[in-house]
Short mmCIF file of C-alpha atoms and ligand atoms in Angstrom, two decimals:
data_model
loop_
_atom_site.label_atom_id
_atom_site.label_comp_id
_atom_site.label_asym_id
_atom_site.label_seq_id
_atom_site.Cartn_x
_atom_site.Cartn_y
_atom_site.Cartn_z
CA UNK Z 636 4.62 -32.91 19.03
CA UNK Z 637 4.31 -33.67 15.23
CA UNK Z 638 7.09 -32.73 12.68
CA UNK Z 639 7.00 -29.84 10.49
CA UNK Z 640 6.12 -31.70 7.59
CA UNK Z 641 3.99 -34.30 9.23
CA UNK Z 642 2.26 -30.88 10.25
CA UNK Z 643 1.98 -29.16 6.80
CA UNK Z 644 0.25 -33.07 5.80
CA UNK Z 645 -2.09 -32.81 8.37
CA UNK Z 646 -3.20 -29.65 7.50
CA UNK Z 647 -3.57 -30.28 3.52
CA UNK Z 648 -5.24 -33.34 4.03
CA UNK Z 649 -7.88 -31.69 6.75
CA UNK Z 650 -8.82 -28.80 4.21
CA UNK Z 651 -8.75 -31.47 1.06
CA UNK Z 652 -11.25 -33.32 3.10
CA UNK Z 653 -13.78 -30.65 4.80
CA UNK Z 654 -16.68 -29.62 2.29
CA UNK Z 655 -15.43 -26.43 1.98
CA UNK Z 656 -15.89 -24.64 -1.45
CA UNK Z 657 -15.60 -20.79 -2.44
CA UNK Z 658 -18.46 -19.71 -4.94
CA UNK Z 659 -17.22 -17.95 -8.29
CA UNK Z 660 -17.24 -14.66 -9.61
CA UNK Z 661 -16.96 -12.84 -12.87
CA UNK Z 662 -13.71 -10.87 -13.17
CA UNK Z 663 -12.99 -8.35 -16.22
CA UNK Z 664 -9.14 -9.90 -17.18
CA UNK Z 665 -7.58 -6.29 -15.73
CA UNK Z 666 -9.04 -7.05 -12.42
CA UNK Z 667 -8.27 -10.76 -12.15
CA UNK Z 668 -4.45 -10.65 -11.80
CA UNK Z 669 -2.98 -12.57 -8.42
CA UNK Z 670 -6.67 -14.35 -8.32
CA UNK Z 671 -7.48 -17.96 -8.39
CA UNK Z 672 -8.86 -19.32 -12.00
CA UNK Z 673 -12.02 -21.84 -10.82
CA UNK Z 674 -12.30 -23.51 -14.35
CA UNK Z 675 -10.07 -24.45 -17.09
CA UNK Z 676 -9.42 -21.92 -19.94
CA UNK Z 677 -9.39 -23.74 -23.22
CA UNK Z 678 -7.93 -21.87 -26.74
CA UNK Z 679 -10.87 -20.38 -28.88
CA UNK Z 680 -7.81 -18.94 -31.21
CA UNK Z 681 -5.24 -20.77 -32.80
CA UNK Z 682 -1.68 -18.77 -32.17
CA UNK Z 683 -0.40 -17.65 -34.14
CA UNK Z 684 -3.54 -17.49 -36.00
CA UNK Z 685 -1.83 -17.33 -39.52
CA UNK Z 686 1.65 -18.53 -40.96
CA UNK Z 687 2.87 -14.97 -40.19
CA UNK Z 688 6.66 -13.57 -40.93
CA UNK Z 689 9.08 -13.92 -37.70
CA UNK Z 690 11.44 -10.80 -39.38
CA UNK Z 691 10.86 -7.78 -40.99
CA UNK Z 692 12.34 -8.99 -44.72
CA UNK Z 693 11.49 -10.31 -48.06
CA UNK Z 694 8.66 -13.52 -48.40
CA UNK Z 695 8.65 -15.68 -51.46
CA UNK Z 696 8.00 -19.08 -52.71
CA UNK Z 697 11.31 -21.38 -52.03
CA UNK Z 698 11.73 -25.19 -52.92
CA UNK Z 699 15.69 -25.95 -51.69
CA UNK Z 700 17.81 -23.05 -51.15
CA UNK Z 701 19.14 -19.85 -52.47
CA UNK Z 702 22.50 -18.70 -52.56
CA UNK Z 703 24.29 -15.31 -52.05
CA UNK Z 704 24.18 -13.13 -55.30
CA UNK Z 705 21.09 -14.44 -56.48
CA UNK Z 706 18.58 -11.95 -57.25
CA UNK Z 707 14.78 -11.59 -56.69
CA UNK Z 708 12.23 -9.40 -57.53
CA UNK Z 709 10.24 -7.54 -55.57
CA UNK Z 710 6.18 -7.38 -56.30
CA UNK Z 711 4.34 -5.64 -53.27
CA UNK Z 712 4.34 -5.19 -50.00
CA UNK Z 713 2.71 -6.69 -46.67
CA UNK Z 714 2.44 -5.17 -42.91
CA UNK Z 715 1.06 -6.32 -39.98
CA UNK Z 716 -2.98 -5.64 -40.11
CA UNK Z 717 -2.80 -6.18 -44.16
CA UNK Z 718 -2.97 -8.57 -46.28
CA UNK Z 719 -1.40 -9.39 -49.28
CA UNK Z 720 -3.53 -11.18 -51.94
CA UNK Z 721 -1.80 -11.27 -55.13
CA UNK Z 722 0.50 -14.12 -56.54
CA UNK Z 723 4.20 -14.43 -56.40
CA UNK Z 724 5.91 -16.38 -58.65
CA UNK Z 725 9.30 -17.79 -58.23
CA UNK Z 726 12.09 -15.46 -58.67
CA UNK Z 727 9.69 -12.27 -57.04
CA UNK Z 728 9.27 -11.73 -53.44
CA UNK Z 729 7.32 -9.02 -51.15
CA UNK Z 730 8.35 -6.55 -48.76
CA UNK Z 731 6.93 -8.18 -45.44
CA UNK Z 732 7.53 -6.89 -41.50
CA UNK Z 733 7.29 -8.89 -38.45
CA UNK Z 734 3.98 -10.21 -37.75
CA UNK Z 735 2.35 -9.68 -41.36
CA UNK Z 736 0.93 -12.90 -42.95
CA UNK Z 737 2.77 -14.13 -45.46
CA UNK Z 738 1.08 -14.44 -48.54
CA UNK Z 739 -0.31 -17.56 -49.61
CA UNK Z 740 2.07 -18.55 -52.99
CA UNK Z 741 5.02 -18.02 -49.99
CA UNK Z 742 6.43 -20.01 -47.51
CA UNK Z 743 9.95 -18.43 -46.89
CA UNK Z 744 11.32 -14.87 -45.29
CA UNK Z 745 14.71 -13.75 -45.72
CA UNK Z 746 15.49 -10.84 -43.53
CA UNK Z 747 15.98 -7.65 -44.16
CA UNK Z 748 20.01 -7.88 -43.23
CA UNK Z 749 20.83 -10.40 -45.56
CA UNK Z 750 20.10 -8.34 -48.55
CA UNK Z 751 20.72 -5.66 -50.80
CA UNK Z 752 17.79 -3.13 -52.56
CA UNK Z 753 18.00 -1.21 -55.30
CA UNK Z 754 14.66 -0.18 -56.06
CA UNK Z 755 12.17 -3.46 -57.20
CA UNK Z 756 15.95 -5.46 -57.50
CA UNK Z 757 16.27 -7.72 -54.23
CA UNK Z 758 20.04 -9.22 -53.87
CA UNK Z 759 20.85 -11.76 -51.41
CA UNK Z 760 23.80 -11.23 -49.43
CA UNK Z 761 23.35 -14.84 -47.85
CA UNK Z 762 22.11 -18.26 -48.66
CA UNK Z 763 18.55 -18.72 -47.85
CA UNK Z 764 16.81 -21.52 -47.18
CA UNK Z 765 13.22 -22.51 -47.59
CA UNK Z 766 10.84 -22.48 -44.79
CA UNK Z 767 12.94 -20.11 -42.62
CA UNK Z 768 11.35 -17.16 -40.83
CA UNK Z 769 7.68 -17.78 -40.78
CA UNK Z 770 5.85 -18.97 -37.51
CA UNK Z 771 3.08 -21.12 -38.92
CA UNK Z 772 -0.59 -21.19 -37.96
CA UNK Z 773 -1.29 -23.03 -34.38
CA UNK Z 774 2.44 -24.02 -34.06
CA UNK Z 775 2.33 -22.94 -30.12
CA UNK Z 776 -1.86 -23.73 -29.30
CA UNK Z 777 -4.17 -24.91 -31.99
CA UNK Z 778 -7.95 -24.24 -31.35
CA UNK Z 779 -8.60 -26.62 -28.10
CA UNK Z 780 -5.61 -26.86 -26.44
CA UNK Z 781 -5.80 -26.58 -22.65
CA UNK Z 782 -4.25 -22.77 -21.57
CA UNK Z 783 -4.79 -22.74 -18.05
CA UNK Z 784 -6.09 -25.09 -15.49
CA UNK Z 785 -8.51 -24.84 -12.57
CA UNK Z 786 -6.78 -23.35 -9.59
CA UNK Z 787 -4.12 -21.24 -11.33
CA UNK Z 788 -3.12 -18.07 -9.71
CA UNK Z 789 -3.38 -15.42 -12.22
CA UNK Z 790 0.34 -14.23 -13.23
CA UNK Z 791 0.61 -11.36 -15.78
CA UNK Z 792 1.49 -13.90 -18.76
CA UNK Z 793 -1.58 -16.05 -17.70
CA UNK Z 794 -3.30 -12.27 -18.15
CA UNK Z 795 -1.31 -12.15 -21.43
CA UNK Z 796 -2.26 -15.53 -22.53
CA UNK Z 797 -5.84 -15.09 -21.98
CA UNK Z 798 -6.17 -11.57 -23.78
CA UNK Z 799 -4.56 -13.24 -26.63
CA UNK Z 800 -7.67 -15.35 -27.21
CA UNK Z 801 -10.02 -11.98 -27.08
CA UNK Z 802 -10.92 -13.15 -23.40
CA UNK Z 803 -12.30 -10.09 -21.42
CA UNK Z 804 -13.13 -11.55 -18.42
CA UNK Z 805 -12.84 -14.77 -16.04
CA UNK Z 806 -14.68 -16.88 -13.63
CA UNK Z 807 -12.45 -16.76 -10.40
CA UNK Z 808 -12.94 -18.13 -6.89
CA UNK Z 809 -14.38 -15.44 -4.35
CA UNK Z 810 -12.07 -13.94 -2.02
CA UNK Z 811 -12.36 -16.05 1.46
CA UNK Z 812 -12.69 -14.07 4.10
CA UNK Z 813 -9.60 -14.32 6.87
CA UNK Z 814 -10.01 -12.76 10.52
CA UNK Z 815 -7.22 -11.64 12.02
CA UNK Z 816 -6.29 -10.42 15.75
CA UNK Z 817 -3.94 -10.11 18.32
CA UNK Z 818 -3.95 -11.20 22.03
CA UNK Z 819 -1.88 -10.07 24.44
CA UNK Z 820 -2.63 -7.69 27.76
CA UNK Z 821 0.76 -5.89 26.84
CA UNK Z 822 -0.41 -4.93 23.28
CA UNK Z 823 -0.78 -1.04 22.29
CA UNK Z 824 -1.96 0.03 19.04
CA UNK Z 825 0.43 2.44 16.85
CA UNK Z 826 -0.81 5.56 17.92
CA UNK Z 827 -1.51 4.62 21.44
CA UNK Z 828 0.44 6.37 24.54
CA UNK Z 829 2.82 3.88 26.60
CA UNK Z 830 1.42 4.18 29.98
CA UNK Z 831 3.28 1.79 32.02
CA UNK Z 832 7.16 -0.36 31.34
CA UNK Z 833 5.07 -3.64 30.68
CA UNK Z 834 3.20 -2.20 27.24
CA UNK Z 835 4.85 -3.08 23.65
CA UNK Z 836 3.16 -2.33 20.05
CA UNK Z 837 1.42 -5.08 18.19
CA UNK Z 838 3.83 -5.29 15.57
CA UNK Z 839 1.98 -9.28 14.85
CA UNK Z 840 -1.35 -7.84 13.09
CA UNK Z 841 0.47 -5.41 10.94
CA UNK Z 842 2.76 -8.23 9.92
CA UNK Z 843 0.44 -10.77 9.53
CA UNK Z 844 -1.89 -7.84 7.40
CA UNK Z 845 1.21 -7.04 5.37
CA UNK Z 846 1.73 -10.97 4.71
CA UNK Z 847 -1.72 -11.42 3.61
CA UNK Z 848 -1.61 -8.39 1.28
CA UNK Z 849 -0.42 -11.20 -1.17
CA UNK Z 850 -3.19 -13.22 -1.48
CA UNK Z 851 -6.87 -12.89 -2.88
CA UNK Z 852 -8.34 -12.90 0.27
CA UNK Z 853 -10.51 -10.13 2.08
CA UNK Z 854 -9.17 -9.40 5.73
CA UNK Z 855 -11.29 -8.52 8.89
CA UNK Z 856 -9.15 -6.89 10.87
CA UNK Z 857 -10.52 -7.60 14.41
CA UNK Z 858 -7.77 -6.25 16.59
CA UNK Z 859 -6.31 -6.81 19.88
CA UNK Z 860 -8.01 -8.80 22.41
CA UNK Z 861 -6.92 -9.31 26.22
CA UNK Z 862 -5.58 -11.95 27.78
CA UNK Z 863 -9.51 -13.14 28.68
CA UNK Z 864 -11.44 -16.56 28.51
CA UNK Z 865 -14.44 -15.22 28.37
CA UNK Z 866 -13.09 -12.26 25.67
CA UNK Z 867 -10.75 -14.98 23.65
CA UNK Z 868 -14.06 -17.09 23.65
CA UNK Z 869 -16.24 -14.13 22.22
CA UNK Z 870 -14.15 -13.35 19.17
CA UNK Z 871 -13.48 -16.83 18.04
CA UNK Z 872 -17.09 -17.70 18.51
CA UNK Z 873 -17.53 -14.10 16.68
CA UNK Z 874 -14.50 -14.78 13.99
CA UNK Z 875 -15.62 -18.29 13.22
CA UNK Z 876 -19.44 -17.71 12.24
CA UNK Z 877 -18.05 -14.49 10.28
CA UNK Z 878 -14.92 -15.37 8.27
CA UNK Z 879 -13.53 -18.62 6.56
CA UNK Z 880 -10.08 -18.38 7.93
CA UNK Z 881 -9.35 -17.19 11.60
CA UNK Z 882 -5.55 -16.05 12.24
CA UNK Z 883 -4.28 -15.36 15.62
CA UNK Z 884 -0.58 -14.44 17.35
CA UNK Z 885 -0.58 -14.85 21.03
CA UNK Z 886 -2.02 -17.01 23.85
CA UNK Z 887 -1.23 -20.41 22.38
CA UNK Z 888 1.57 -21.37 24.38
CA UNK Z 889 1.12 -23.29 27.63
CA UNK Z 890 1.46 -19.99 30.52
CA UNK Z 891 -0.88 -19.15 32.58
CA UNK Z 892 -2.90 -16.63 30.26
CA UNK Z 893 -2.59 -18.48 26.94
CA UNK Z 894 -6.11 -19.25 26.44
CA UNK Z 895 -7.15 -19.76 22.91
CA UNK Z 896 -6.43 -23.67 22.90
CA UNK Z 897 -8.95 -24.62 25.64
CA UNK Z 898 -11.38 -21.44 23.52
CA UNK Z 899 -10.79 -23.38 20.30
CA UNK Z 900 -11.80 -26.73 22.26
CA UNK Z 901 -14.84 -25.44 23.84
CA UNK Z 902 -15.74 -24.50 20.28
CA UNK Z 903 -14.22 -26.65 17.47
CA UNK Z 904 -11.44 -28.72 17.27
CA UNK Z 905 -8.13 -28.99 17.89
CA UNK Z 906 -6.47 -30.88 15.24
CA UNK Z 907 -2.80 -30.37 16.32
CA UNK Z 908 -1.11 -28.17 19.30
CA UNK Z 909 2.74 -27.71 19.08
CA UNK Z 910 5.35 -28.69 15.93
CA UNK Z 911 8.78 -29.72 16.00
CA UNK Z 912 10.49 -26.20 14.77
CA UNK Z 913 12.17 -23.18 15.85
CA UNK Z 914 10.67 -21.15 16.07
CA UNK Z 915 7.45 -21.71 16.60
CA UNK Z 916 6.92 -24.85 18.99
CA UNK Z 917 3.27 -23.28 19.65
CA UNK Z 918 1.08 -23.82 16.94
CA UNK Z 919 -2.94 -24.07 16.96
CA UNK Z 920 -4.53 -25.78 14.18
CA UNK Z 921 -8.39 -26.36 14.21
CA UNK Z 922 -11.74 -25.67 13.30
CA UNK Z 923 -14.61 -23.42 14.28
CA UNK Z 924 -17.19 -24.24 12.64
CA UNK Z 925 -17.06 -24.33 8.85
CA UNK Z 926 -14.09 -21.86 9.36
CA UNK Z 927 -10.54 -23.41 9.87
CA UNK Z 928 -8.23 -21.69 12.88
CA UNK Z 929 -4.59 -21.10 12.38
CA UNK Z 930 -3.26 -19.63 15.90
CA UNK Z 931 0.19 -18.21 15.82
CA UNK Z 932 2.88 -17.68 18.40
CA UNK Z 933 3.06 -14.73 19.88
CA UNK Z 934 6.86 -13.64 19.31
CA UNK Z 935 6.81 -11.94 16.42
CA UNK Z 936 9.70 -13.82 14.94
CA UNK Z 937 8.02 -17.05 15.81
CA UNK Z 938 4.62 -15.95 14.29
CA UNK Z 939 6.51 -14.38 10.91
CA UNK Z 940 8.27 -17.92 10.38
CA UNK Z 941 5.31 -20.13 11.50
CA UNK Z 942 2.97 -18.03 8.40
CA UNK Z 943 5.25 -18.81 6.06
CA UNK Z 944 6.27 -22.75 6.75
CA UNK Z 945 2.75 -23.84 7.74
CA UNK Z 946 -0.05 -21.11 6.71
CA UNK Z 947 1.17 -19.85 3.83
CA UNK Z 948 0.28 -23.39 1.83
CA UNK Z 949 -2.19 -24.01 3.60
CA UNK Z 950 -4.14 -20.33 2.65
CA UNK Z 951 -3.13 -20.24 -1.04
CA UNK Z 952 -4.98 -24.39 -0.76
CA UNK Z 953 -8.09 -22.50 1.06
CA UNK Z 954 -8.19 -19.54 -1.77
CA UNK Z 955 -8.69 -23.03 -4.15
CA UNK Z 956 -4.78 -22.57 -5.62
CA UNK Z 957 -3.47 -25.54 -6.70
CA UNK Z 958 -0.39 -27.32 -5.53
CA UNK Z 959 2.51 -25.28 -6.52
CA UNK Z 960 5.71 -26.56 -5.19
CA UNK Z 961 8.09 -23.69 -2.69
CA UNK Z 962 10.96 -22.51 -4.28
CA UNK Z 963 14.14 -23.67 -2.28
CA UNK Z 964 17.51 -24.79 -3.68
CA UNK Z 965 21.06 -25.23 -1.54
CA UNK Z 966 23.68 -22.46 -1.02
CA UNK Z 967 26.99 -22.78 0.69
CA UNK Z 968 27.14 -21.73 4.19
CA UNK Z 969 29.27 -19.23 4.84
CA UNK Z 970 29.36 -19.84 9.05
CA UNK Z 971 29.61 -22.44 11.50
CA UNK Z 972 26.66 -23.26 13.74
CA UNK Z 973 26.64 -25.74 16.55
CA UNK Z 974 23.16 -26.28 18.73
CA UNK Z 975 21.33 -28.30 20.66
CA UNK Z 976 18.20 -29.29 20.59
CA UNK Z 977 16.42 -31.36 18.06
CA UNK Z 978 13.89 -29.31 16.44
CA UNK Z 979 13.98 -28.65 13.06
CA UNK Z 980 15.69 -24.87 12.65
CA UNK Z 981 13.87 -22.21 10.43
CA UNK Z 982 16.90 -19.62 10.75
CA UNK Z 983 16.91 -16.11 9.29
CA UNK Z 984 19.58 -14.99 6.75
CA UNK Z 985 21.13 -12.95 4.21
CA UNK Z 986 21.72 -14.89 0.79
CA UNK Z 987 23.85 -13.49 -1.70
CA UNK Z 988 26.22 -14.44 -4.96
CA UNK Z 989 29.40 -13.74 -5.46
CA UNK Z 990 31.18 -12.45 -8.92
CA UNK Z 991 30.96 -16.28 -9.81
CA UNK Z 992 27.54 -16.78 -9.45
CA UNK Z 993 27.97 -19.06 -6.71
CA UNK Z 994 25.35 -18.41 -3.95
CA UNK Z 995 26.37 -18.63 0.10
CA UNK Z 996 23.99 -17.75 3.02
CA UNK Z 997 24.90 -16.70 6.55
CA UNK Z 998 22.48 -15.81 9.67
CA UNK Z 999 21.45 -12.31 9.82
CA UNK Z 1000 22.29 -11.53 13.10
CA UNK Z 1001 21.07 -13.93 16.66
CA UNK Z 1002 18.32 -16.35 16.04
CA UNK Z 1003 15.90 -15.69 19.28
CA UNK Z 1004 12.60 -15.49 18.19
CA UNK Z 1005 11.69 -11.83 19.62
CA UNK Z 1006 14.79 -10.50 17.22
CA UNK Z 1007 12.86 -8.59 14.57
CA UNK Z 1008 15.33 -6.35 13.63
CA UNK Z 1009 17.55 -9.37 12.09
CA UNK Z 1010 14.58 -10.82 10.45
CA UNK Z 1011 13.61 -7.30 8.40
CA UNK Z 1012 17.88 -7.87 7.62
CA UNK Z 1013 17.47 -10.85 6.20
CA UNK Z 1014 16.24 -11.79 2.41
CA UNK Z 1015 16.06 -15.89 3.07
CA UNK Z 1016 15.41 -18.95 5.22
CA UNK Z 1017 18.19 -21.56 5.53
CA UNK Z 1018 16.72 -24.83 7.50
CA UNK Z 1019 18.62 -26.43 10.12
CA UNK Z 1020 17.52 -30.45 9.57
CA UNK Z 1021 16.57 -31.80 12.87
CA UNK Z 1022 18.98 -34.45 13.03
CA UNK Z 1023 22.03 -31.47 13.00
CA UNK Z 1024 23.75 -30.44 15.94
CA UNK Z 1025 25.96 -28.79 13.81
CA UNK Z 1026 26.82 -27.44 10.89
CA UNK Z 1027 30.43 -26.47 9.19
CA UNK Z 1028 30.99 -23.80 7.08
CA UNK Z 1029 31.05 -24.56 3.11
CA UNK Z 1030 28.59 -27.23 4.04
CA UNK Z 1031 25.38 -27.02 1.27
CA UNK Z 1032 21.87 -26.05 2.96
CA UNK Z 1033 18.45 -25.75 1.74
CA UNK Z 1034 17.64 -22.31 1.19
CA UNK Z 1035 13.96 -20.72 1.07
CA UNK Z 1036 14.05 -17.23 -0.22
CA UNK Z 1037 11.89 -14.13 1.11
CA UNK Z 1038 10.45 -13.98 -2.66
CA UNK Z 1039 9.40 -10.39 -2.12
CA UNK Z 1040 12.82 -8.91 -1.35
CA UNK Z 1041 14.48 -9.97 -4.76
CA UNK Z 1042 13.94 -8.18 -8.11
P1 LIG F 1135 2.59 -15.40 23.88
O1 LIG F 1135 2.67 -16.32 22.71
O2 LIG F 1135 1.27 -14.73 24.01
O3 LIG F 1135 3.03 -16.09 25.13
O4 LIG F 1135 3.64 -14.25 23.60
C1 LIG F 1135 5.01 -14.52 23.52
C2 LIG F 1135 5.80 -13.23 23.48
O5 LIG F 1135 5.46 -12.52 22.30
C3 LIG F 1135 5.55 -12.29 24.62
O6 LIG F 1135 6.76 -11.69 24.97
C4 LIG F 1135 4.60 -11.27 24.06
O7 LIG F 1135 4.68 -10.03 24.67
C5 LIG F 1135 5.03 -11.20 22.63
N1 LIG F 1135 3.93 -10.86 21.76
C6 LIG F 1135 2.73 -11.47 21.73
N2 LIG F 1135 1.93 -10.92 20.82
C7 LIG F 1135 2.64 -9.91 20.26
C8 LIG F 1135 2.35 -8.94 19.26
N3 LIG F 1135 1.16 -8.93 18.64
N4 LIG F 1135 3.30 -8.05 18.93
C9 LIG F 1135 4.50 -8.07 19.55
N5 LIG F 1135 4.83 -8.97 20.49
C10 LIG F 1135 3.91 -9.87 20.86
MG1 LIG F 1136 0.44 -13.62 25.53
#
């Protein structure tokens, strides 16, 4: 049994080193949010792309200063979308608004509040002082400049960025494909009649559908299988010449009818069976193929936890994301724990602030991996190191927030 992070190593450094590579695609930029940029964006426009006014106010030609009282006065006027071409001397100004170049004899823009009008006579009602109020031509990217590199996920200001340089479209990695499905004899689809005490609903594939929602991926959706070798050998032989990415829950423990391992041997590779962390001890990692193999536990808690501490870096690496580090920061626990064991603890919780600001995190309810209810209660991880047996409360612990449940 390998550590967590010994684990999440193992698996970076197997998909850095397989020859695995998505083709591109052409996106229009309203399409291409959440996707994965597969070449660098460099700046065709400078921004801003003139020495434009920060304020609406008053642009004129300033050596030094000005005081309050002085007087100015006032020879046109410039918007945003015009341009003003005529000179300014010193002592005049023009009426300018926020984004309007400034004309070329100027270099300064007092604002609007810190004067007085009456008619063409401008009156300052506050020193000024020259050079203020004007963003200048390629002061944030000059012509050149690297925007965005290979393997960025798309955000809305990356969308923002890149319409700003007249971009309509970008070259993105293709989707992979990931095949998902369930295995279990007891598993009933929604929908499907309970015929005898042993049945329970998949709630893994609609979970595991629902986490994968998030990435650019395209799903197969393969369903449940039984607890079969010759079945469980079908679909992964049928999952692995089909998709990139096969995902499992189910059948990877060591019982009796857990028989994807000795599948995935038979028709890959099994790069690593079992990790040090609760929960989740089960955990298939492997190839089929050219496709890589990610089998899940089947307790739903287990599987939810297992996606996000060992797939979930491991997919956004396979969609050709860089490295982007996992948001996690300490909060003060607000319980006492003691446990035994050794495994490193992935417990559920409920973070929250108080009026100070100061953030504590507690479990949401009993830790056992089949308690689903207390996992849709919670909005965060908290990790229990391996070395703890126990933990006080007001102690500081690393905290991994649900992302999706905060505003
Ligand atoms: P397994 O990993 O197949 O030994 O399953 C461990 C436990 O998780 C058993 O109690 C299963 O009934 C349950 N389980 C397995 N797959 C699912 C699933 N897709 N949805 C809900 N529970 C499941
Ligand atoms: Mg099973």
């Amino acid at each position: 049994m390998i550590s967590l992070a010994d684990l999440n190593r193992l698996i970076a450094d197997t998909l850095r080193a397989a020859p695995f590579t998505l083709s591109v695609e052409q996106l229009p930029l309203h399409a291409a949010l959440g996707r994965v940029l597969a070449a660098e964006v460099r700046a065709v426009v400078a921004l801003p792309a003139n020495n434009v006014s920060a304020m609406d106010g008053y642009a004129l030609p300033l050596t030094g200063s000005l005081n309050a009282g002085e007087r100015l006065r006032l020879v046109g006027e410039v918007a945003a979308g015009n341009l003003f071409s005529g000179s300014v001397a010193a002592g005049e100004c023009v009426r300018i608004m926020t984004g309007a170049p400034v004309p070329p004899d100027c270099n300064t823009v007092i604002m609007q509040e810190n004067v007085q009008r009456d008619g063409d006579a401008v009156t300052l009602t506050a020193a000024a002082r020259s050079g203020s109020h004007v963003r200048y031509a390629g002061e944030e990217v000059a012509c050149g400049d690297l925007l965005l590199s290979a393997g960025k996920v798309l955000s809305a200001a990356d969308i923002m960025l890149l319409a700003s340089q007249g971009i309509g479209s970008v070259d993105v990695f293709r989707k992979p494909r990931v095949a998902i499905f369930s295995s279990g004899d007891e598993l009933l689809e929604a929908g499907q009649a309970v015929t005898n005490a042993s049945q329970i609903y998949d709630c893994n594939r609609p979970m595991l559908r629902a986490k994968l929602a998030a990435f650019p991926v395209e799903i197969m959706d393969l369903g449940i299988i039984p607890d079969c070798p010759a079945t469980t050998l079908n679909i992964l032989r049928e999952a692995g010449e089909t998709a990139d990415i096969v995902m499992s829950s189910g059948g990877v423990s060591v019982g009796d009818y857990d028989f994807l391992k000795e599948a995935l041997q038979q028709l890959g590779t099994v790069h690593q069976h079992k990790v040090a962390m609760k929960p989740g001890k089960p955990f298939l990692f492997g190839q089929l193929g050219q496709a890589f193999y990610f089998g899940l536990p089947g307790n739903p808690v287990a599987g939810f936890v297992g996606f996000d501490m060992i797939v979930k870096a491991a997919l956004w690496q396979l969609c050709g994301a860089a490295p982007r580090p996992r948001l996690q920061f300490q909060a003060a626990l607000d319980e006492e724990i003691s446990r035994h064991g050794t495994r490193l603890e992935v417990r559920r919780a409920v973070l929250e602030q108080d009026e100070d600001g100061a953030l504590c995190i507690t479990s949401s309810g009993k830790q056992d991996s089949h308690r689903i209810l207390g996992t849709a209660r919670a909005n965060a991880y908290y990790i229990v190191p391996s070395e703890s047996a126990q933990l006080f409360a007001g102690e500081k612990v690393t905290v991994i927030p649900f992302a999706e449940t905060f505003l």
